[in-house]
Short mmCIF file of C-alpha atoms and ligand atoms in Angstrom, two decimals:
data_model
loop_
_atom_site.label_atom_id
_atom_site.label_comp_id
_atom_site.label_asym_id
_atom_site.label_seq_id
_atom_site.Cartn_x
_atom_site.Cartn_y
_atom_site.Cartn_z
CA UNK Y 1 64.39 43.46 53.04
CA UNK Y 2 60.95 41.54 53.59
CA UNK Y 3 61.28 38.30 51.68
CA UNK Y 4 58.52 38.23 48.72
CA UNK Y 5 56.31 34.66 47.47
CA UNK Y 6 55.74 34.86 43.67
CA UNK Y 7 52.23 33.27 44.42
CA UNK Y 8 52.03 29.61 42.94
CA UNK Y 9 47.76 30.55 42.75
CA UNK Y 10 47.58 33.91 41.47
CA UNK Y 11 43.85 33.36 40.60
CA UNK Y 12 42.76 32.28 44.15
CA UNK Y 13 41.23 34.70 45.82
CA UNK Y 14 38.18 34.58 48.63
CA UNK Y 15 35.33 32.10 47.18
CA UNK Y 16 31.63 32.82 47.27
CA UNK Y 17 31.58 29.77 49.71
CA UNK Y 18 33.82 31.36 52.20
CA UNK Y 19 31.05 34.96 51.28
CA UNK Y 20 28.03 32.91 51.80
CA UNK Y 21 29.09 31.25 54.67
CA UNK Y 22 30.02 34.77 56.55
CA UNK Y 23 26.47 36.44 55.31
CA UNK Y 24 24.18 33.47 56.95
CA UNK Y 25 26.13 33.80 60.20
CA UNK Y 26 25.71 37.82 59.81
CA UNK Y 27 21.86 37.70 58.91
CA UNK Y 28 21.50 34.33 60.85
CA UNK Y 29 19.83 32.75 58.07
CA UNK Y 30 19.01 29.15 57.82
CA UNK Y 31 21.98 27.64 55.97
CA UNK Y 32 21.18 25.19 53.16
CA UNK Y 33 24.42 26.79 51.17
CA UNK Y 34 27.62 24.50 52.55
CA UNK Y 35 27.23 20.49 52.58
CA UNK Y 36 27.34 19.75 55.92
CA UNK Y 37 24.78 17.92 58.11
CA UNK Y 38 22.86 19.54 60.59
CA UNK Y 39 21.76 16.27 62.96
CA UNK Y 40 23.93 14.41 65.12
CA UNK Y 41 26.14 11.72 63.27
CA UNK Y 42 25.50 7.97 64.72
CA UNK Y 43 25.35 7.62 68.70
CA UNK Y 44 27.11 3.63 67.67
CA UNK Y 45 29.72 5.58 66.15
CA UNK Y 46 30.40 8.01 68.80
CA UNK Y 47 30.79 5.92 71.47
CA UNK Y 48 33.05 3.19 69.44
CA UNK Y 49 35.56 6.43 69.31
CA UNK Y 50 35.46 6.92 72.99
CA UNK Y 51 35.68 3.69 73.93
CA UNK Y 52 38.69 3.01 71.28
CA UNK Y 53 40.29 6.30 73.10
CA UNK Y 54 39.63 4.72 76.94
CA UNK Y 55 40.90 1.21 75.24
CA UNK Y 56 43.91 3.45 74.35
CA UNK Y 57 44.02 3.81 70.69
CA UNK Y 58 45.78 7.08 71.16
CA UNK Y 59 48.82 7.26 69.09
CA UNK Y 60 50.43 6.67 66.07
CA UNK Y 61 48.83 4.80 63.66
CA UNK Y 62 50.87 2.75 60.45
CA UNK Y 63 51.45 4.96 57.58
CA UNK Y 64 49.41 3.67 55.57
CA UNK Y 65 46.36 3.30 58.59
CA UNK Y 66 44.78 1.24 61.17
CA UNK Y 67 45.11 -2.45 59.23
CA UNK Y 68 41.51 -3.30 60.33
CA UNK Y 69 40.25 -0.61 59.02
CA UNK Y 70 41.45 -1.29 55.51
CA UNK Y 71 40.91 -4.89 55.90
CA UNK Y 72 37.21 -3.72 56.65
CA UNK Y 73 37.09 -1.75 53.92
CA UNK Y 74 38.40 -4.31 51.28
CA UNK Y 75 35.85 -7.17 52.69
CA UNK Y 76 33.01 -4.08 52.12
CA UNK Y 77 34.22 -3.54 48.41
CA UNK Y 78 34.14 -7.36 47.94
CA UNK Y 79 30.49 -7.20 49.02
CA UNK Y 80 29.36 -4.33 46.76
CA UNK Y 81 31.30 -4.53 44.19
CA UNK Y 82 33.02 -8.02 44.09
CA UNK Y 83 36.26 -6.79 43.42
CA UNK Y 84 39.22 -8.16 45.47
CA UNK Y 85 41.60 -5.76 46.74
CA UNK Y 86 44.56 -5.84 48.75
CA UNK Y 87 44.15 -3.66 52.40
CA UNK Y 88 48.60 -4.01 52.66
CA UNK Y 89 48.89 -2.48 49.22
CA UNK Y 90 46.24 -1.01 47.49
CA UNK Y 91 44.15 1.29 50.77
CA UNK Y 92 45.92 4.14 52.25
CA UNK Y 93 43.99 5.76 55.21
CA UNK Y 94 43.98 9.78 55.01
CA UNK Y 95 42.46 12.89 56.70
CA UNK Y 96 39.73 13.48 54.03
CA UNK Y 97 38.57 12.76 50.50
CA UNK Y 98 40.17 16.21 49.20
CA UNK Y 99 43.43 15.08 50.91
CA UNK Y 100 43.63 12.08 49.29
CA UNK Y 101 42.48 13.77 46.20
CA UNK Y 102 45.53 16.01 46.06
CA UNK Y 103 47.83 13.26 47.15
CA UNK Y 104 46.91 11.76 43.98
CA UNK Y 105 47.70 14.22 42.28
CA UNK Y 106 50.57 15.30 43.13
CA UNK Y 107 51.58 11.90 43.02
CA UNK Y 108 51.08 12.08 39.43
CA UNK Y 109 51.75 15.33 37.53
CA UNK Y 110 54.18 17.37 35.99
CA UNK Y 111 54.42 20.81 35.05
CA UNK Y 112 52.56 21.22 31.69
CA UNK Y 113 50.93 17.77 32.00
CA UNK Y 114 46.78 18.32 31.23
CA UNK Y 115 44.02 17.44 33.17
CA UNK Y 116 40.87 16.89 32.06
CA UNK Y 117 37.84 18.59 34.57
CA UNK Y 118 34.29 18.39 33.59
CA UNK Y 119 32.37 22.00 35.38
CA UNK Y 120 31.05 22.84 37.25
CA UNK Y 121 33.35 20.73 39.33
CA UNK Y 122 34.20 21.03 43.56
CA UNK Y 123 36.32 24.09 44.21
CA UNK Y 124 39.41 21.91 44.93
CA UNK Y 125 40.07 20.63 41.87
CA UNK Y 126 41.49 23.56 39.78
CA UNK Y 127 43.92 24.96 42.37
CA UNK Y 128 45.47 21.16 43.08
CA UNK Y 129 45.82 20.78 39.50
CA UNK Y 130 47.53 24.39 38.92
CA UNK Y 131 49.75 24.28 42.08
CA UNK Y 132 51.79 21.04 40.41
CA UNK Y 133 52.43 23.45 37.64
CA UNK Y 134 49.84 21.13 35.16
CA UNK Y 135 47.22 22.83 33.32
CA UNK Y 136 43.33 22.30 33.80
CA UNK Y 137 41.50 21.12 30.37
CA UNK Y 138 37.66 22.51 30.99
CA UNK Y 139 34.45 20.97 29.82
CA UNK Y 140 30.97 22.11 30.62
CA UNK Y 141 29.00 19.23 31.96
CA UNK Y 142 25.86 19.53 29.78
CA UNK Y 143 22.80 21.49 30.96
CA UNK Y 144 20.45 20.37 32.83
CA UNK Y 145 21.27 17.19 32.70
CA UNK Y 146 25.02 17.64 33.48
CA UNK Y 147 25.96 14.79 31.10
CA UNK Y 148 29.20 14.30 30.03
CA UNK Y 149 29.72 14.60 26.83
CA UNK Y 150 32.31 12.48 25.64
CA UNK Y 151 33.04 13.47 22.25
CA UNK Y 152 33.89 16.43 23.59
CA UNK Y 153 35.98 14.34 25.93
CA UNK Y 154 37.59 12.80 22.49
CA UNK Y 155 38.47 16.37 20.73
CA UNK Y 156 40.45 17.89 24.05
CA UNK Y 157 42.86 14.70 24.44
CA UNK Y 158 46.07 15.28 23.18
CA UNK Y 159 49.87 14.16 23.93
CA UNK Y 160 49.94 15.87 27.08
CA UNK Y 161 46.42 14.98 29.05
CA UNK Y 162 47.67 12.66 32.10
CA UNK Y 163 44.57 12.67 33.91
CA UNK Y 164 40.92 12.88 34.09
CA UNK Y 165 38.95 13.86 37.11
CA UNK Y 166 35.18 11.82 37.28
CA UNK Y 167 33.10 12.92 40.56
CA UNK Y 168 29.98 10.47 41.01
CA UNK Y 169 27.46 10.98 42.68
CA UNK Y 170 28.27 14.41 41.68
CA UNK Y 171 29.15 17.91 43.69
CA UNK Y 172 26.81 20.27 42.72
CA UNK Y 173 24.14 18.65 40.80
CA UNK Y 174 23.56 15.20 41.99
CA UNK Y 175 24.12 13.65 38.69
CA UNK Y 176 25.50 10.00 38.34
CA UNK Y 177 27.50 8.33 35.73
CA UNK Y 178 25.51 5.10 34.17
CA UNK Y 179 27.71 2.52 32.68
CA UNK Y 180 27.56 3.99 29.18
CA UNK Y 181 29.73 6.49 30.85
CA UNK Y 182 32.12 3.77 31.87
CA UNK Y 183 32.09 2.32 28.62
CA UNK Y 184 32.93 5.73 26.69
CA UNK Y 185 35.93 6.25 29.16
CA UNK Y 186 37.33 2.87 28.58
CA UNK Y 187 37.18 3.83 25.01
CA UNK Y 188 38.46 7.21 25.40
CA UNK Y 189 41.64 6.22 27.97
CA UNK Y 190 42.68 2.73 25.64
CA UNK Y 191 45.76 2.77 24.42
CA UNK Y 192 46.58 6.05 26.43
CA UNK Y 193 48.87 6.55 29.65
CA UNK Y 194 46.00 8.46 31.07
CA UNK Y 195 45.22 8.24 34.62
CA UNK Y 196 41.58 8.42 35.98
CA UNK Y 197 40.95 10.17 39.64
CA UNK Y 198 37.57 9.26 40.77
CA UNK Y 199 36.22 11.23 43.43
CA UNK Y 200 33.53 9.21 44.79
CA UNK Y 201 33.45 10.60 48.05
CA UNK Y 202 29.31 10.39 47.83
CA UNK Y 203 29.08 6.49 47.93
CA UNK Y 204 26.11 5.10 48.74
CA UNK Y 205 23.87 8.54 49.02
CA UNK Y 206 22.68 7.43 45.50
CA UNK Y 207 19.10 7.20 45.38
CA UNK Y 208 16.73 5.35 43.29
CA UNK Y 209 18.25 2.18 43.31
CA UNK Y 210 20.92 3.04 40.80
CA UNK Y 211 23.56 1.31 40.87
CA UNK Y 212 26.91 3.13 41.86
CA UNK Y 213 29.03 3.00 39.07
CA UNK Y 214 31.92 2.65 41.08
CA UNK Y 215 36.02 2.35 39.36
CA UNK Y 216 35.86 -0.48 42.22
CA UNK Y 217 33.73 -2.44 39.85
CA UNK Y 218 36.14 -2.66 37.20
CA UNK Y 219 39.52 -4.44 37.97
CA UNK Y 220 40.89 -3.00 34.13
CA UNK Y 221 39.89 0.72 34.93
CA UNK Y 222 41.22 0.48 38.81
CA UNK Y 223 44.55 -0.24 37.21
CA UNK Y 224 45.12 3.26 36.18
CA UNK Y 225 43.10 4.85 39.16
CA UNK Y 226 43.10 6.85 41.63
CA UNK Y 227 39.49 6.61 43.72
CA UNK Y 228 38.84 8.97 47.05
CA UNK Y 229 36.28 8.61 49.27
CA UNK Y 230 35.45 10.90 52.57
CA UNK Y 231 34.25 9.17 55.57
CA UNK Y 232 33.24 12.29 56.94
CA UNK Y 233 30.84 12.84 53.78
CA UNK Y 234 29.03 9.59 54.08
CA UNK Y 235 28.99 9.00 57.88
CA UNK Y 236 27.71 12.36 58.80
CA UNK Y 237 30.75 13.69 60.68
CA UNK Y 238 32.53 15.81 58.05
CA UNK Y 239 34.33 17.92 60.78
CA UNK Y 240 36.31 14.14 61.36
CA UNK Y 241 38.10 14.82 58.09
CA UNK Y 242 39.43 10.88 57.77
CA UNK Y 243 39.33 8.96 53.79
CA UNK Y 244 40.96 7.22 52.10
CA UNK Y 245 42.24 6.21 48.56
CA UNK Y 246 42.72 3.10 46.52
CA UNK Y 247 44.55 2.37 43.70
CA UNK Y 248 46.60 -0.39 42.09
CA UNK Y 249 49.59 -1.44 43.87
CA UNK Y 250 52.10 0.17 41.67
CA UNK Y 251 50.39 3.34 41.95
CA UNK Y 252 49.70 3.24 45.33
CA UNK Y 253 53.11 2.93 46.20
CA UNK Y 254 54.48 6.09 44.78
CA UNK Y 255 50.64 7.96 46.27
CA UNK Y 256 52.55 6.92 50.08
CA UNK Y 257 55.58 8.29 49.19
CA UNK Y 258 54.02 11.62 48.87
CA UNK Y 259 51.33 11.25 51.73
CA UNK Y 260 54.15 9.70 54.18
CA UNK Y 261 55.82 13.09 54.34
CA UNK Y 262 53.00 15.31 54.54
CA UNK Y 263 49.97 13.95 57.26
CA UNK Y 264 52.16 10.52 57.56
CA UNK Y 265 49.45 8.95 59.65
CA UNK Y 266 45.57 9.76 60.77
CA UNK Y 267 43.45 10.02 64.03
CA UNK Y 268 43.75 6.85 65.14
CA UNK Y 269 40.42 6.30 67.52
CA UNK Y 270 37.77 7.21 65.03
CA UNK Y 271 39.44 4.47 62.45
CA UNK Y 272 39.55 1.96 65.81
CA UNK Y 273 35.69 3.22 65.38
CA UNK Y 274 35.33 3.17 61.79
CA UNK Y 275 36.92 -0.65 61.46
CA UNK Y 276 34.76 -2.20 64.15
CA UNK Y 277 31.16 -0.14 62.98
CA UNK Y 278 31.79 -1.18 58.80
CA UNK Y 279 31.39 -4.56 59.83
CA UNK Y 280 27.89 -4.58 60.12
CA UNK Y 281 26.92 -4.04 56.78
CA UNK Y 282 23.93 -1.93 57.64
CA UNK Y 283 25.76 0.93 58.71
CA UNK Y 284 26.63 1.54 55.12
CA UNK Y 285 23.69 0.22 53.50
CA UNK Y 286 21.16 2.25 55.03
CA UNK Y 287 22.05 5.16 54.11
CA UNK Y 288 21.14 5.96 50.56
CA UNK Y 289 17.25 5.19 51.64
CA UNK Y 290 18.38 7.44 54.83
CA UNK Y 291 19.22 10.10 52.20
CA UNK Y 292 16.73 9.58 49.89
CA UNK Y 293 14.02 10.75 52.15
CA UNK Y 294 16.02 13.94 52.85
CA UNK Y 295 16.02 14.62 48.83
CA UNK Y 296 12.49 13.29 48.63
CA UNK Y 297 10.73 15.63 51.44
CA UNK Y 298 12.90 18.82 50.66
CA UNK Y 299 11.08 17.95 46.91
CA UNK Y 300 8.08 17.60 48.22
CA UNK Y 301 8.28 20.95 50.25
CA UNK Y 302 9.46 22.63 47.51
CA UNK Y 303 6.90 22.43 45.40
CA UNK Y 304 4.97 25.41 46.85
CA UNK Y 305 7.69 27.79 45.66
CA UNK Y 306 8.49 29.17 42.03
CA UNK Y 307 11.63 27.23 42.14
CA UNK Y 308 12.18 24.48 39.19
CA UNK Y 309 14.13 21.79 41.13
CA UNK Y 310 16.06 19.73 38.66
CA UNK Y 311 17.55 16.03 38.96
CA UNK Y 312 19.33 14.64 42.12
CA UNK Y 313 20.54 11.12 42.13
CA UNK Y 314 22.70 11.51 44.50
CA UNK Y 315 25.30 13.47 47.06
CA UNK Y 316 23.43 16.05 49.64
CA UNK Y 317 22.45 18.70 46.89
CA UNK Y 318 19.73 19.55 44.71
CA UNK Y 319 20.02 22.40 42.31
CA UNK Y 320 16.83 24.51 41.17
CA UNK Y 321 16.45 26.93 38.14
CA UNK Y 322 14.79 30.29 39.05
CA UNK Y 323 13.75 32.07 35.56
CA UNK Y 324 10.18 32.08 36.79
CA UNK Y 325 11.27 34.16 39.72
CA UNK Y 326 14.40 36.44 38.72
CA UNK Y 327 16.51 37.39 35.58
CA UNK Y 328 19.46 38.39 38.39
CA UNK Y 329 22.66 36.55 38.34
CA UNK Y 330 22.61 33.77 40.44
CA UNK Y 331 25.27 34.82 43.04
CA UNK Y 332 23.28 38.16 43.18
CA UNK Y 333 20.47 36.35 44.29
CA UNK Y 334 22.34 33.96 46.63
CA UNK Y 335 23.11 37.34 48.18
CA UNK Y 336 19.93 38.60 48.25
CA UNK Y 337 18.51 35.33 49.44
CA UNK Y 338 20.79 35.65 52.62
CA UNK Y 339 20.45 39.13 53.24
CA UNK Y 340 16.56 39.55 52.53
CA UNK Y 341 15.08 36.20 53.31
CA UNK Y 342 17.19 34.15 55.49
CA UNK Y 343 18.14 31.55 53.61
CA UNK Y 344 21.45 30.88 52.48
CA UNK Y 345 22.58 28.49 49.39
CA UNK Y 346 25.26 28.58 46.82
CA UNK Y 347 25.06 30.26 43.26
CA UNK Y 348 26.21 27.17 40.58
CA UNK Y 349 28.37 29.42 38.51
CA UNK Y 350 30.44 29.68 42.17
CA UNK Y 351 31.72 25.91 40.89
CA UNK Y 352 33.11 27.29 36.80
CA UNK Y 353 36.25 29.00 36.34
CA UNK Y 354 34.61 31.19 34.07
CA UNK Y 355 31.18 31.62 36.27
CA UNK Y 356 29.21 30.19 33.58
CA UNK Y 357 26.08 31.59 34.95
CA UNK Y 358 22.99 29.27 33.99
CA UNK Y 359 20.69 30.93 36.47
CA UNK Y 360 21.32 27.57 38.95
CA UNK Y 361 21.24 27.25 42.82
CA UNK Y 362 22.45 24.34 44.92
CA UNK Y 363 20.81 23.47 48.03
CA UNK Y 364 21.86 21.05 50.57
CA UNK Y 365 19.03 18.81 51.72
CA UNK Y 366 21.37 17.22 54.31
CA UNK Y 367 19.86 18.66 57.16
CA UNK Y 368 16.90 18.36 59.77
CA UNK Y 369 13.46 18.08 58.80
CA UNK Y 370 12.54 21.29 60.59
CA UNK Y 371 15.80 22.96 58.98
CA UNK Y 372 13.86 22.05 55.21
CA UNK Y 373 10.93 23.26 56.63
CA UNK Y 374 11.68 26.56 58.09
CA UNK Y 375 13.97 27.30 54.94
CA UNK Y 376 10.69 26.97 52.26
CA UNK Y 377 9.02 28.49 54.62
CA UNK Y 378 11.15 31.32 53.97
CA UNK Y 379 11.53 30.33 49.88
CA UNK Y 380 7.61 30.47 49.65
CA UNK Y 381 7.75 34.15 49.85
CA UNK Y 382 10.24 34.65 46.68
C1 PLP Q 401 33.01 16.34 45.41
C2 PLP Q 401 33.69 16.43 46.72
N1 PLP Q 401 34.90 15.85 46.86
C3 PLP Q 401 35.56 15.90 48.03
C4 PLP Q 401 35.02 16.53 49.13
C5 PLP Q 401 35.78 16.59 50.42
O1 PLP Q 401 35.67 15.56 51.28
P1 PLP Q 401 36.42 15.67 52.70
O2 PLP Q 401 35.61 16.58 53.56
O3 PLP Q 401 36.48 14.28 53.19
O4 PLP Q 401 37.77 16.25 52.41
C6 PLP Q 401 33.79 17.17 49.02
C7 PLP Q 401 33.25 17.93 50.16
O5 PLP Q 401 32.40 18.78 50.03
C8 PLP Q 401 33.11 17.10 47.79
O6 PLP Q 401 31.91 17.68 47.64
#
């Protein structure tokens, strides 16, 4: 008898990422659909990993990762956010911001515990929440603005809800939270046992001069947090797959008891790498102004097309209404997008459990100039 799985995601199922991505390699379209950067990552960068791999940085490295690394990382927070942290207790190294991000949570939950998600939210999220056995709590970001909208937040708290999940700068829409946001979820979370997960895997691509509104900025909130970040995201090399998470000792303690059975410890050269290039504070600073000008052009290009671009403040993505060009459903004209024009981009109701369908596209401006400009090439023709 062949041994049966009673499956612990019943509702996964191929995405329209894994769809899109397989139509703009069939019609070879130009891809603006997945977040990924098409230019090279820092030269600086690439060599500190070879050389850290000739100075033989090749094995092992501590549970909880390379201790210059994190002691990089806390003298960086210090700088930005003036926040002391500890790099023994409170930074654990991982491979990737949706690593640590399940980490977390697993760390955390219990069958039938809640979780409070605000859609459209990154495709991770549900499935990590559901395969502990705890039960997503949805809320609609509000449209167009994608605003959270916190009384809302007030009426779906009950007994059980043991986490939220904040993403800022924000996968799809480039939204940010401003610190009226971080004073409604102080209100919201006092005198609860509710943990916060803060996916803010996106630092620093923030544009404007906002301010991030980092958990790192606020000792009382860290406390009770989780926050992820993706070096891969920022640093252009999101095939590297390295994060990491902080936390409050206490709860980072229990988060490497759960991540020092499953990865246990990272790719050692590229945090050798990371450790030695964070020092100079440029290498982090420049890029929102780096990213900025991606957002800024890709506007400026698009502005010869029927598309209505709406707000980006940060991340790699954009997101455009098209009512003044089709009534079709948005993944319908993803599809047609790929198949008939060549360009390929992801419908927003791909990122709602219920495909809330608000006639929404996300593109990613995180590519070469001449990428943007062959794509509205293309777009100028819808
Ligand atoms: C909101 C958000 N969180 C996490 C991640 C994943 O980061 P990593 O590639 O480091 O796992 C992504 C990647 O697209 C993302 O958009």
């Amino acid at each position: 008898m062949n041994p049966t799985i009673v499956s612990k995601l019943p509702g996964v199922g191929t995405t329209i990422f894994t769809v899109m991505s397989g139509l703009a390699t069939e019609y070879n379209a130009v891809n603006l659909g997945q977040g990924f950067p098409d230019y090279p990552m820092n030269e600086e960068l690439m060599s500190l990993v070879n050389q850290a791999m000739h100075n033989g940085f090749n094995q092992y490295t501590p549970m909880q990762g390379y201790a210059p690394l994190r002691e990089t990382i806390a003298e960086k927070i210090f700088h930005l956010y003036h926040n002391s942290i500890d790099p023994s207790t409170q930074i654990t190294i991982t491979p990737g911001g949706t690593y640590a991000i399940y980490t977390a949570l697993t760390t955390v939950l219990r069958p039938g515990d809640e979780v409070i998600i605000f859609e459209p939210a990154y495709d991770s999220y549900i499935p990590n929440v559901e395969v502990n056995g705890a039960v997503p709590v949805l809320i609609n970001l509000q449209f167009p603005d994608y605003k959270i909208n916190w009384d809302e937040v007030r009426k779906k708290i009950t007994p059980k809800t043991r986490m939220i999940m904040l993403n800022s700068p924000h996968n799809p829409t480039g939204a940010v939270l401003n610190y009226e946001d971080i004073l409604q979820l102080r209100s919201v979370i006092e005198h609860t046992n509710i943990i916060i997960l803060s996916d803010e895997v996106y630092e620093h691509l923030i544009f404007d001069d906002i301010p991030h509104q980092s958990i790192l900025r606020y000792p009382d909130l860290l406390q009770r947090s989780f926050v992820c970040f993706s070096f891969g995201k920022v640093y252009h090399c999101t095939g590297w797959k390295l994060g990491y998470c902080i936390s409050s000792a206490e709860m980072m303690k229990e988060f490497r008891k759960v991540h020092q059975f499953n990865c246990f410890s990272c790719h050692s050269p590229s945090q050798v790498a990371l450790a030695a290039y964070l020092k100079n504070k440029d290498s982090y600073l420049s890029l929102s102004s780096f990213m900025q000008a991606k957002r800024d052009y890709f506007t400026q290009l698009m502005q010869d097309t029927r598309f209505e671009l709406l707000n980006s403040k940060g991340s790699y993505f954009i997101c455009a209404k098209y009512d003044r060009i089709s009534d079709e459903k948005d993944s319908d004209l993803a599809i047609r997008m790929t198949k008939e024009l060549g360009v390929a981009t992801i419908p927003v109701s791909a990122f709602y459990k219920a495909a809330t369908d608000n006639k929404v596209i996300r593109f990613c401006f995180a590519k070469k100039d001449e990428t943007l400009e062959a794509a509205v090439e293309k777009l100028r023709k819808l």
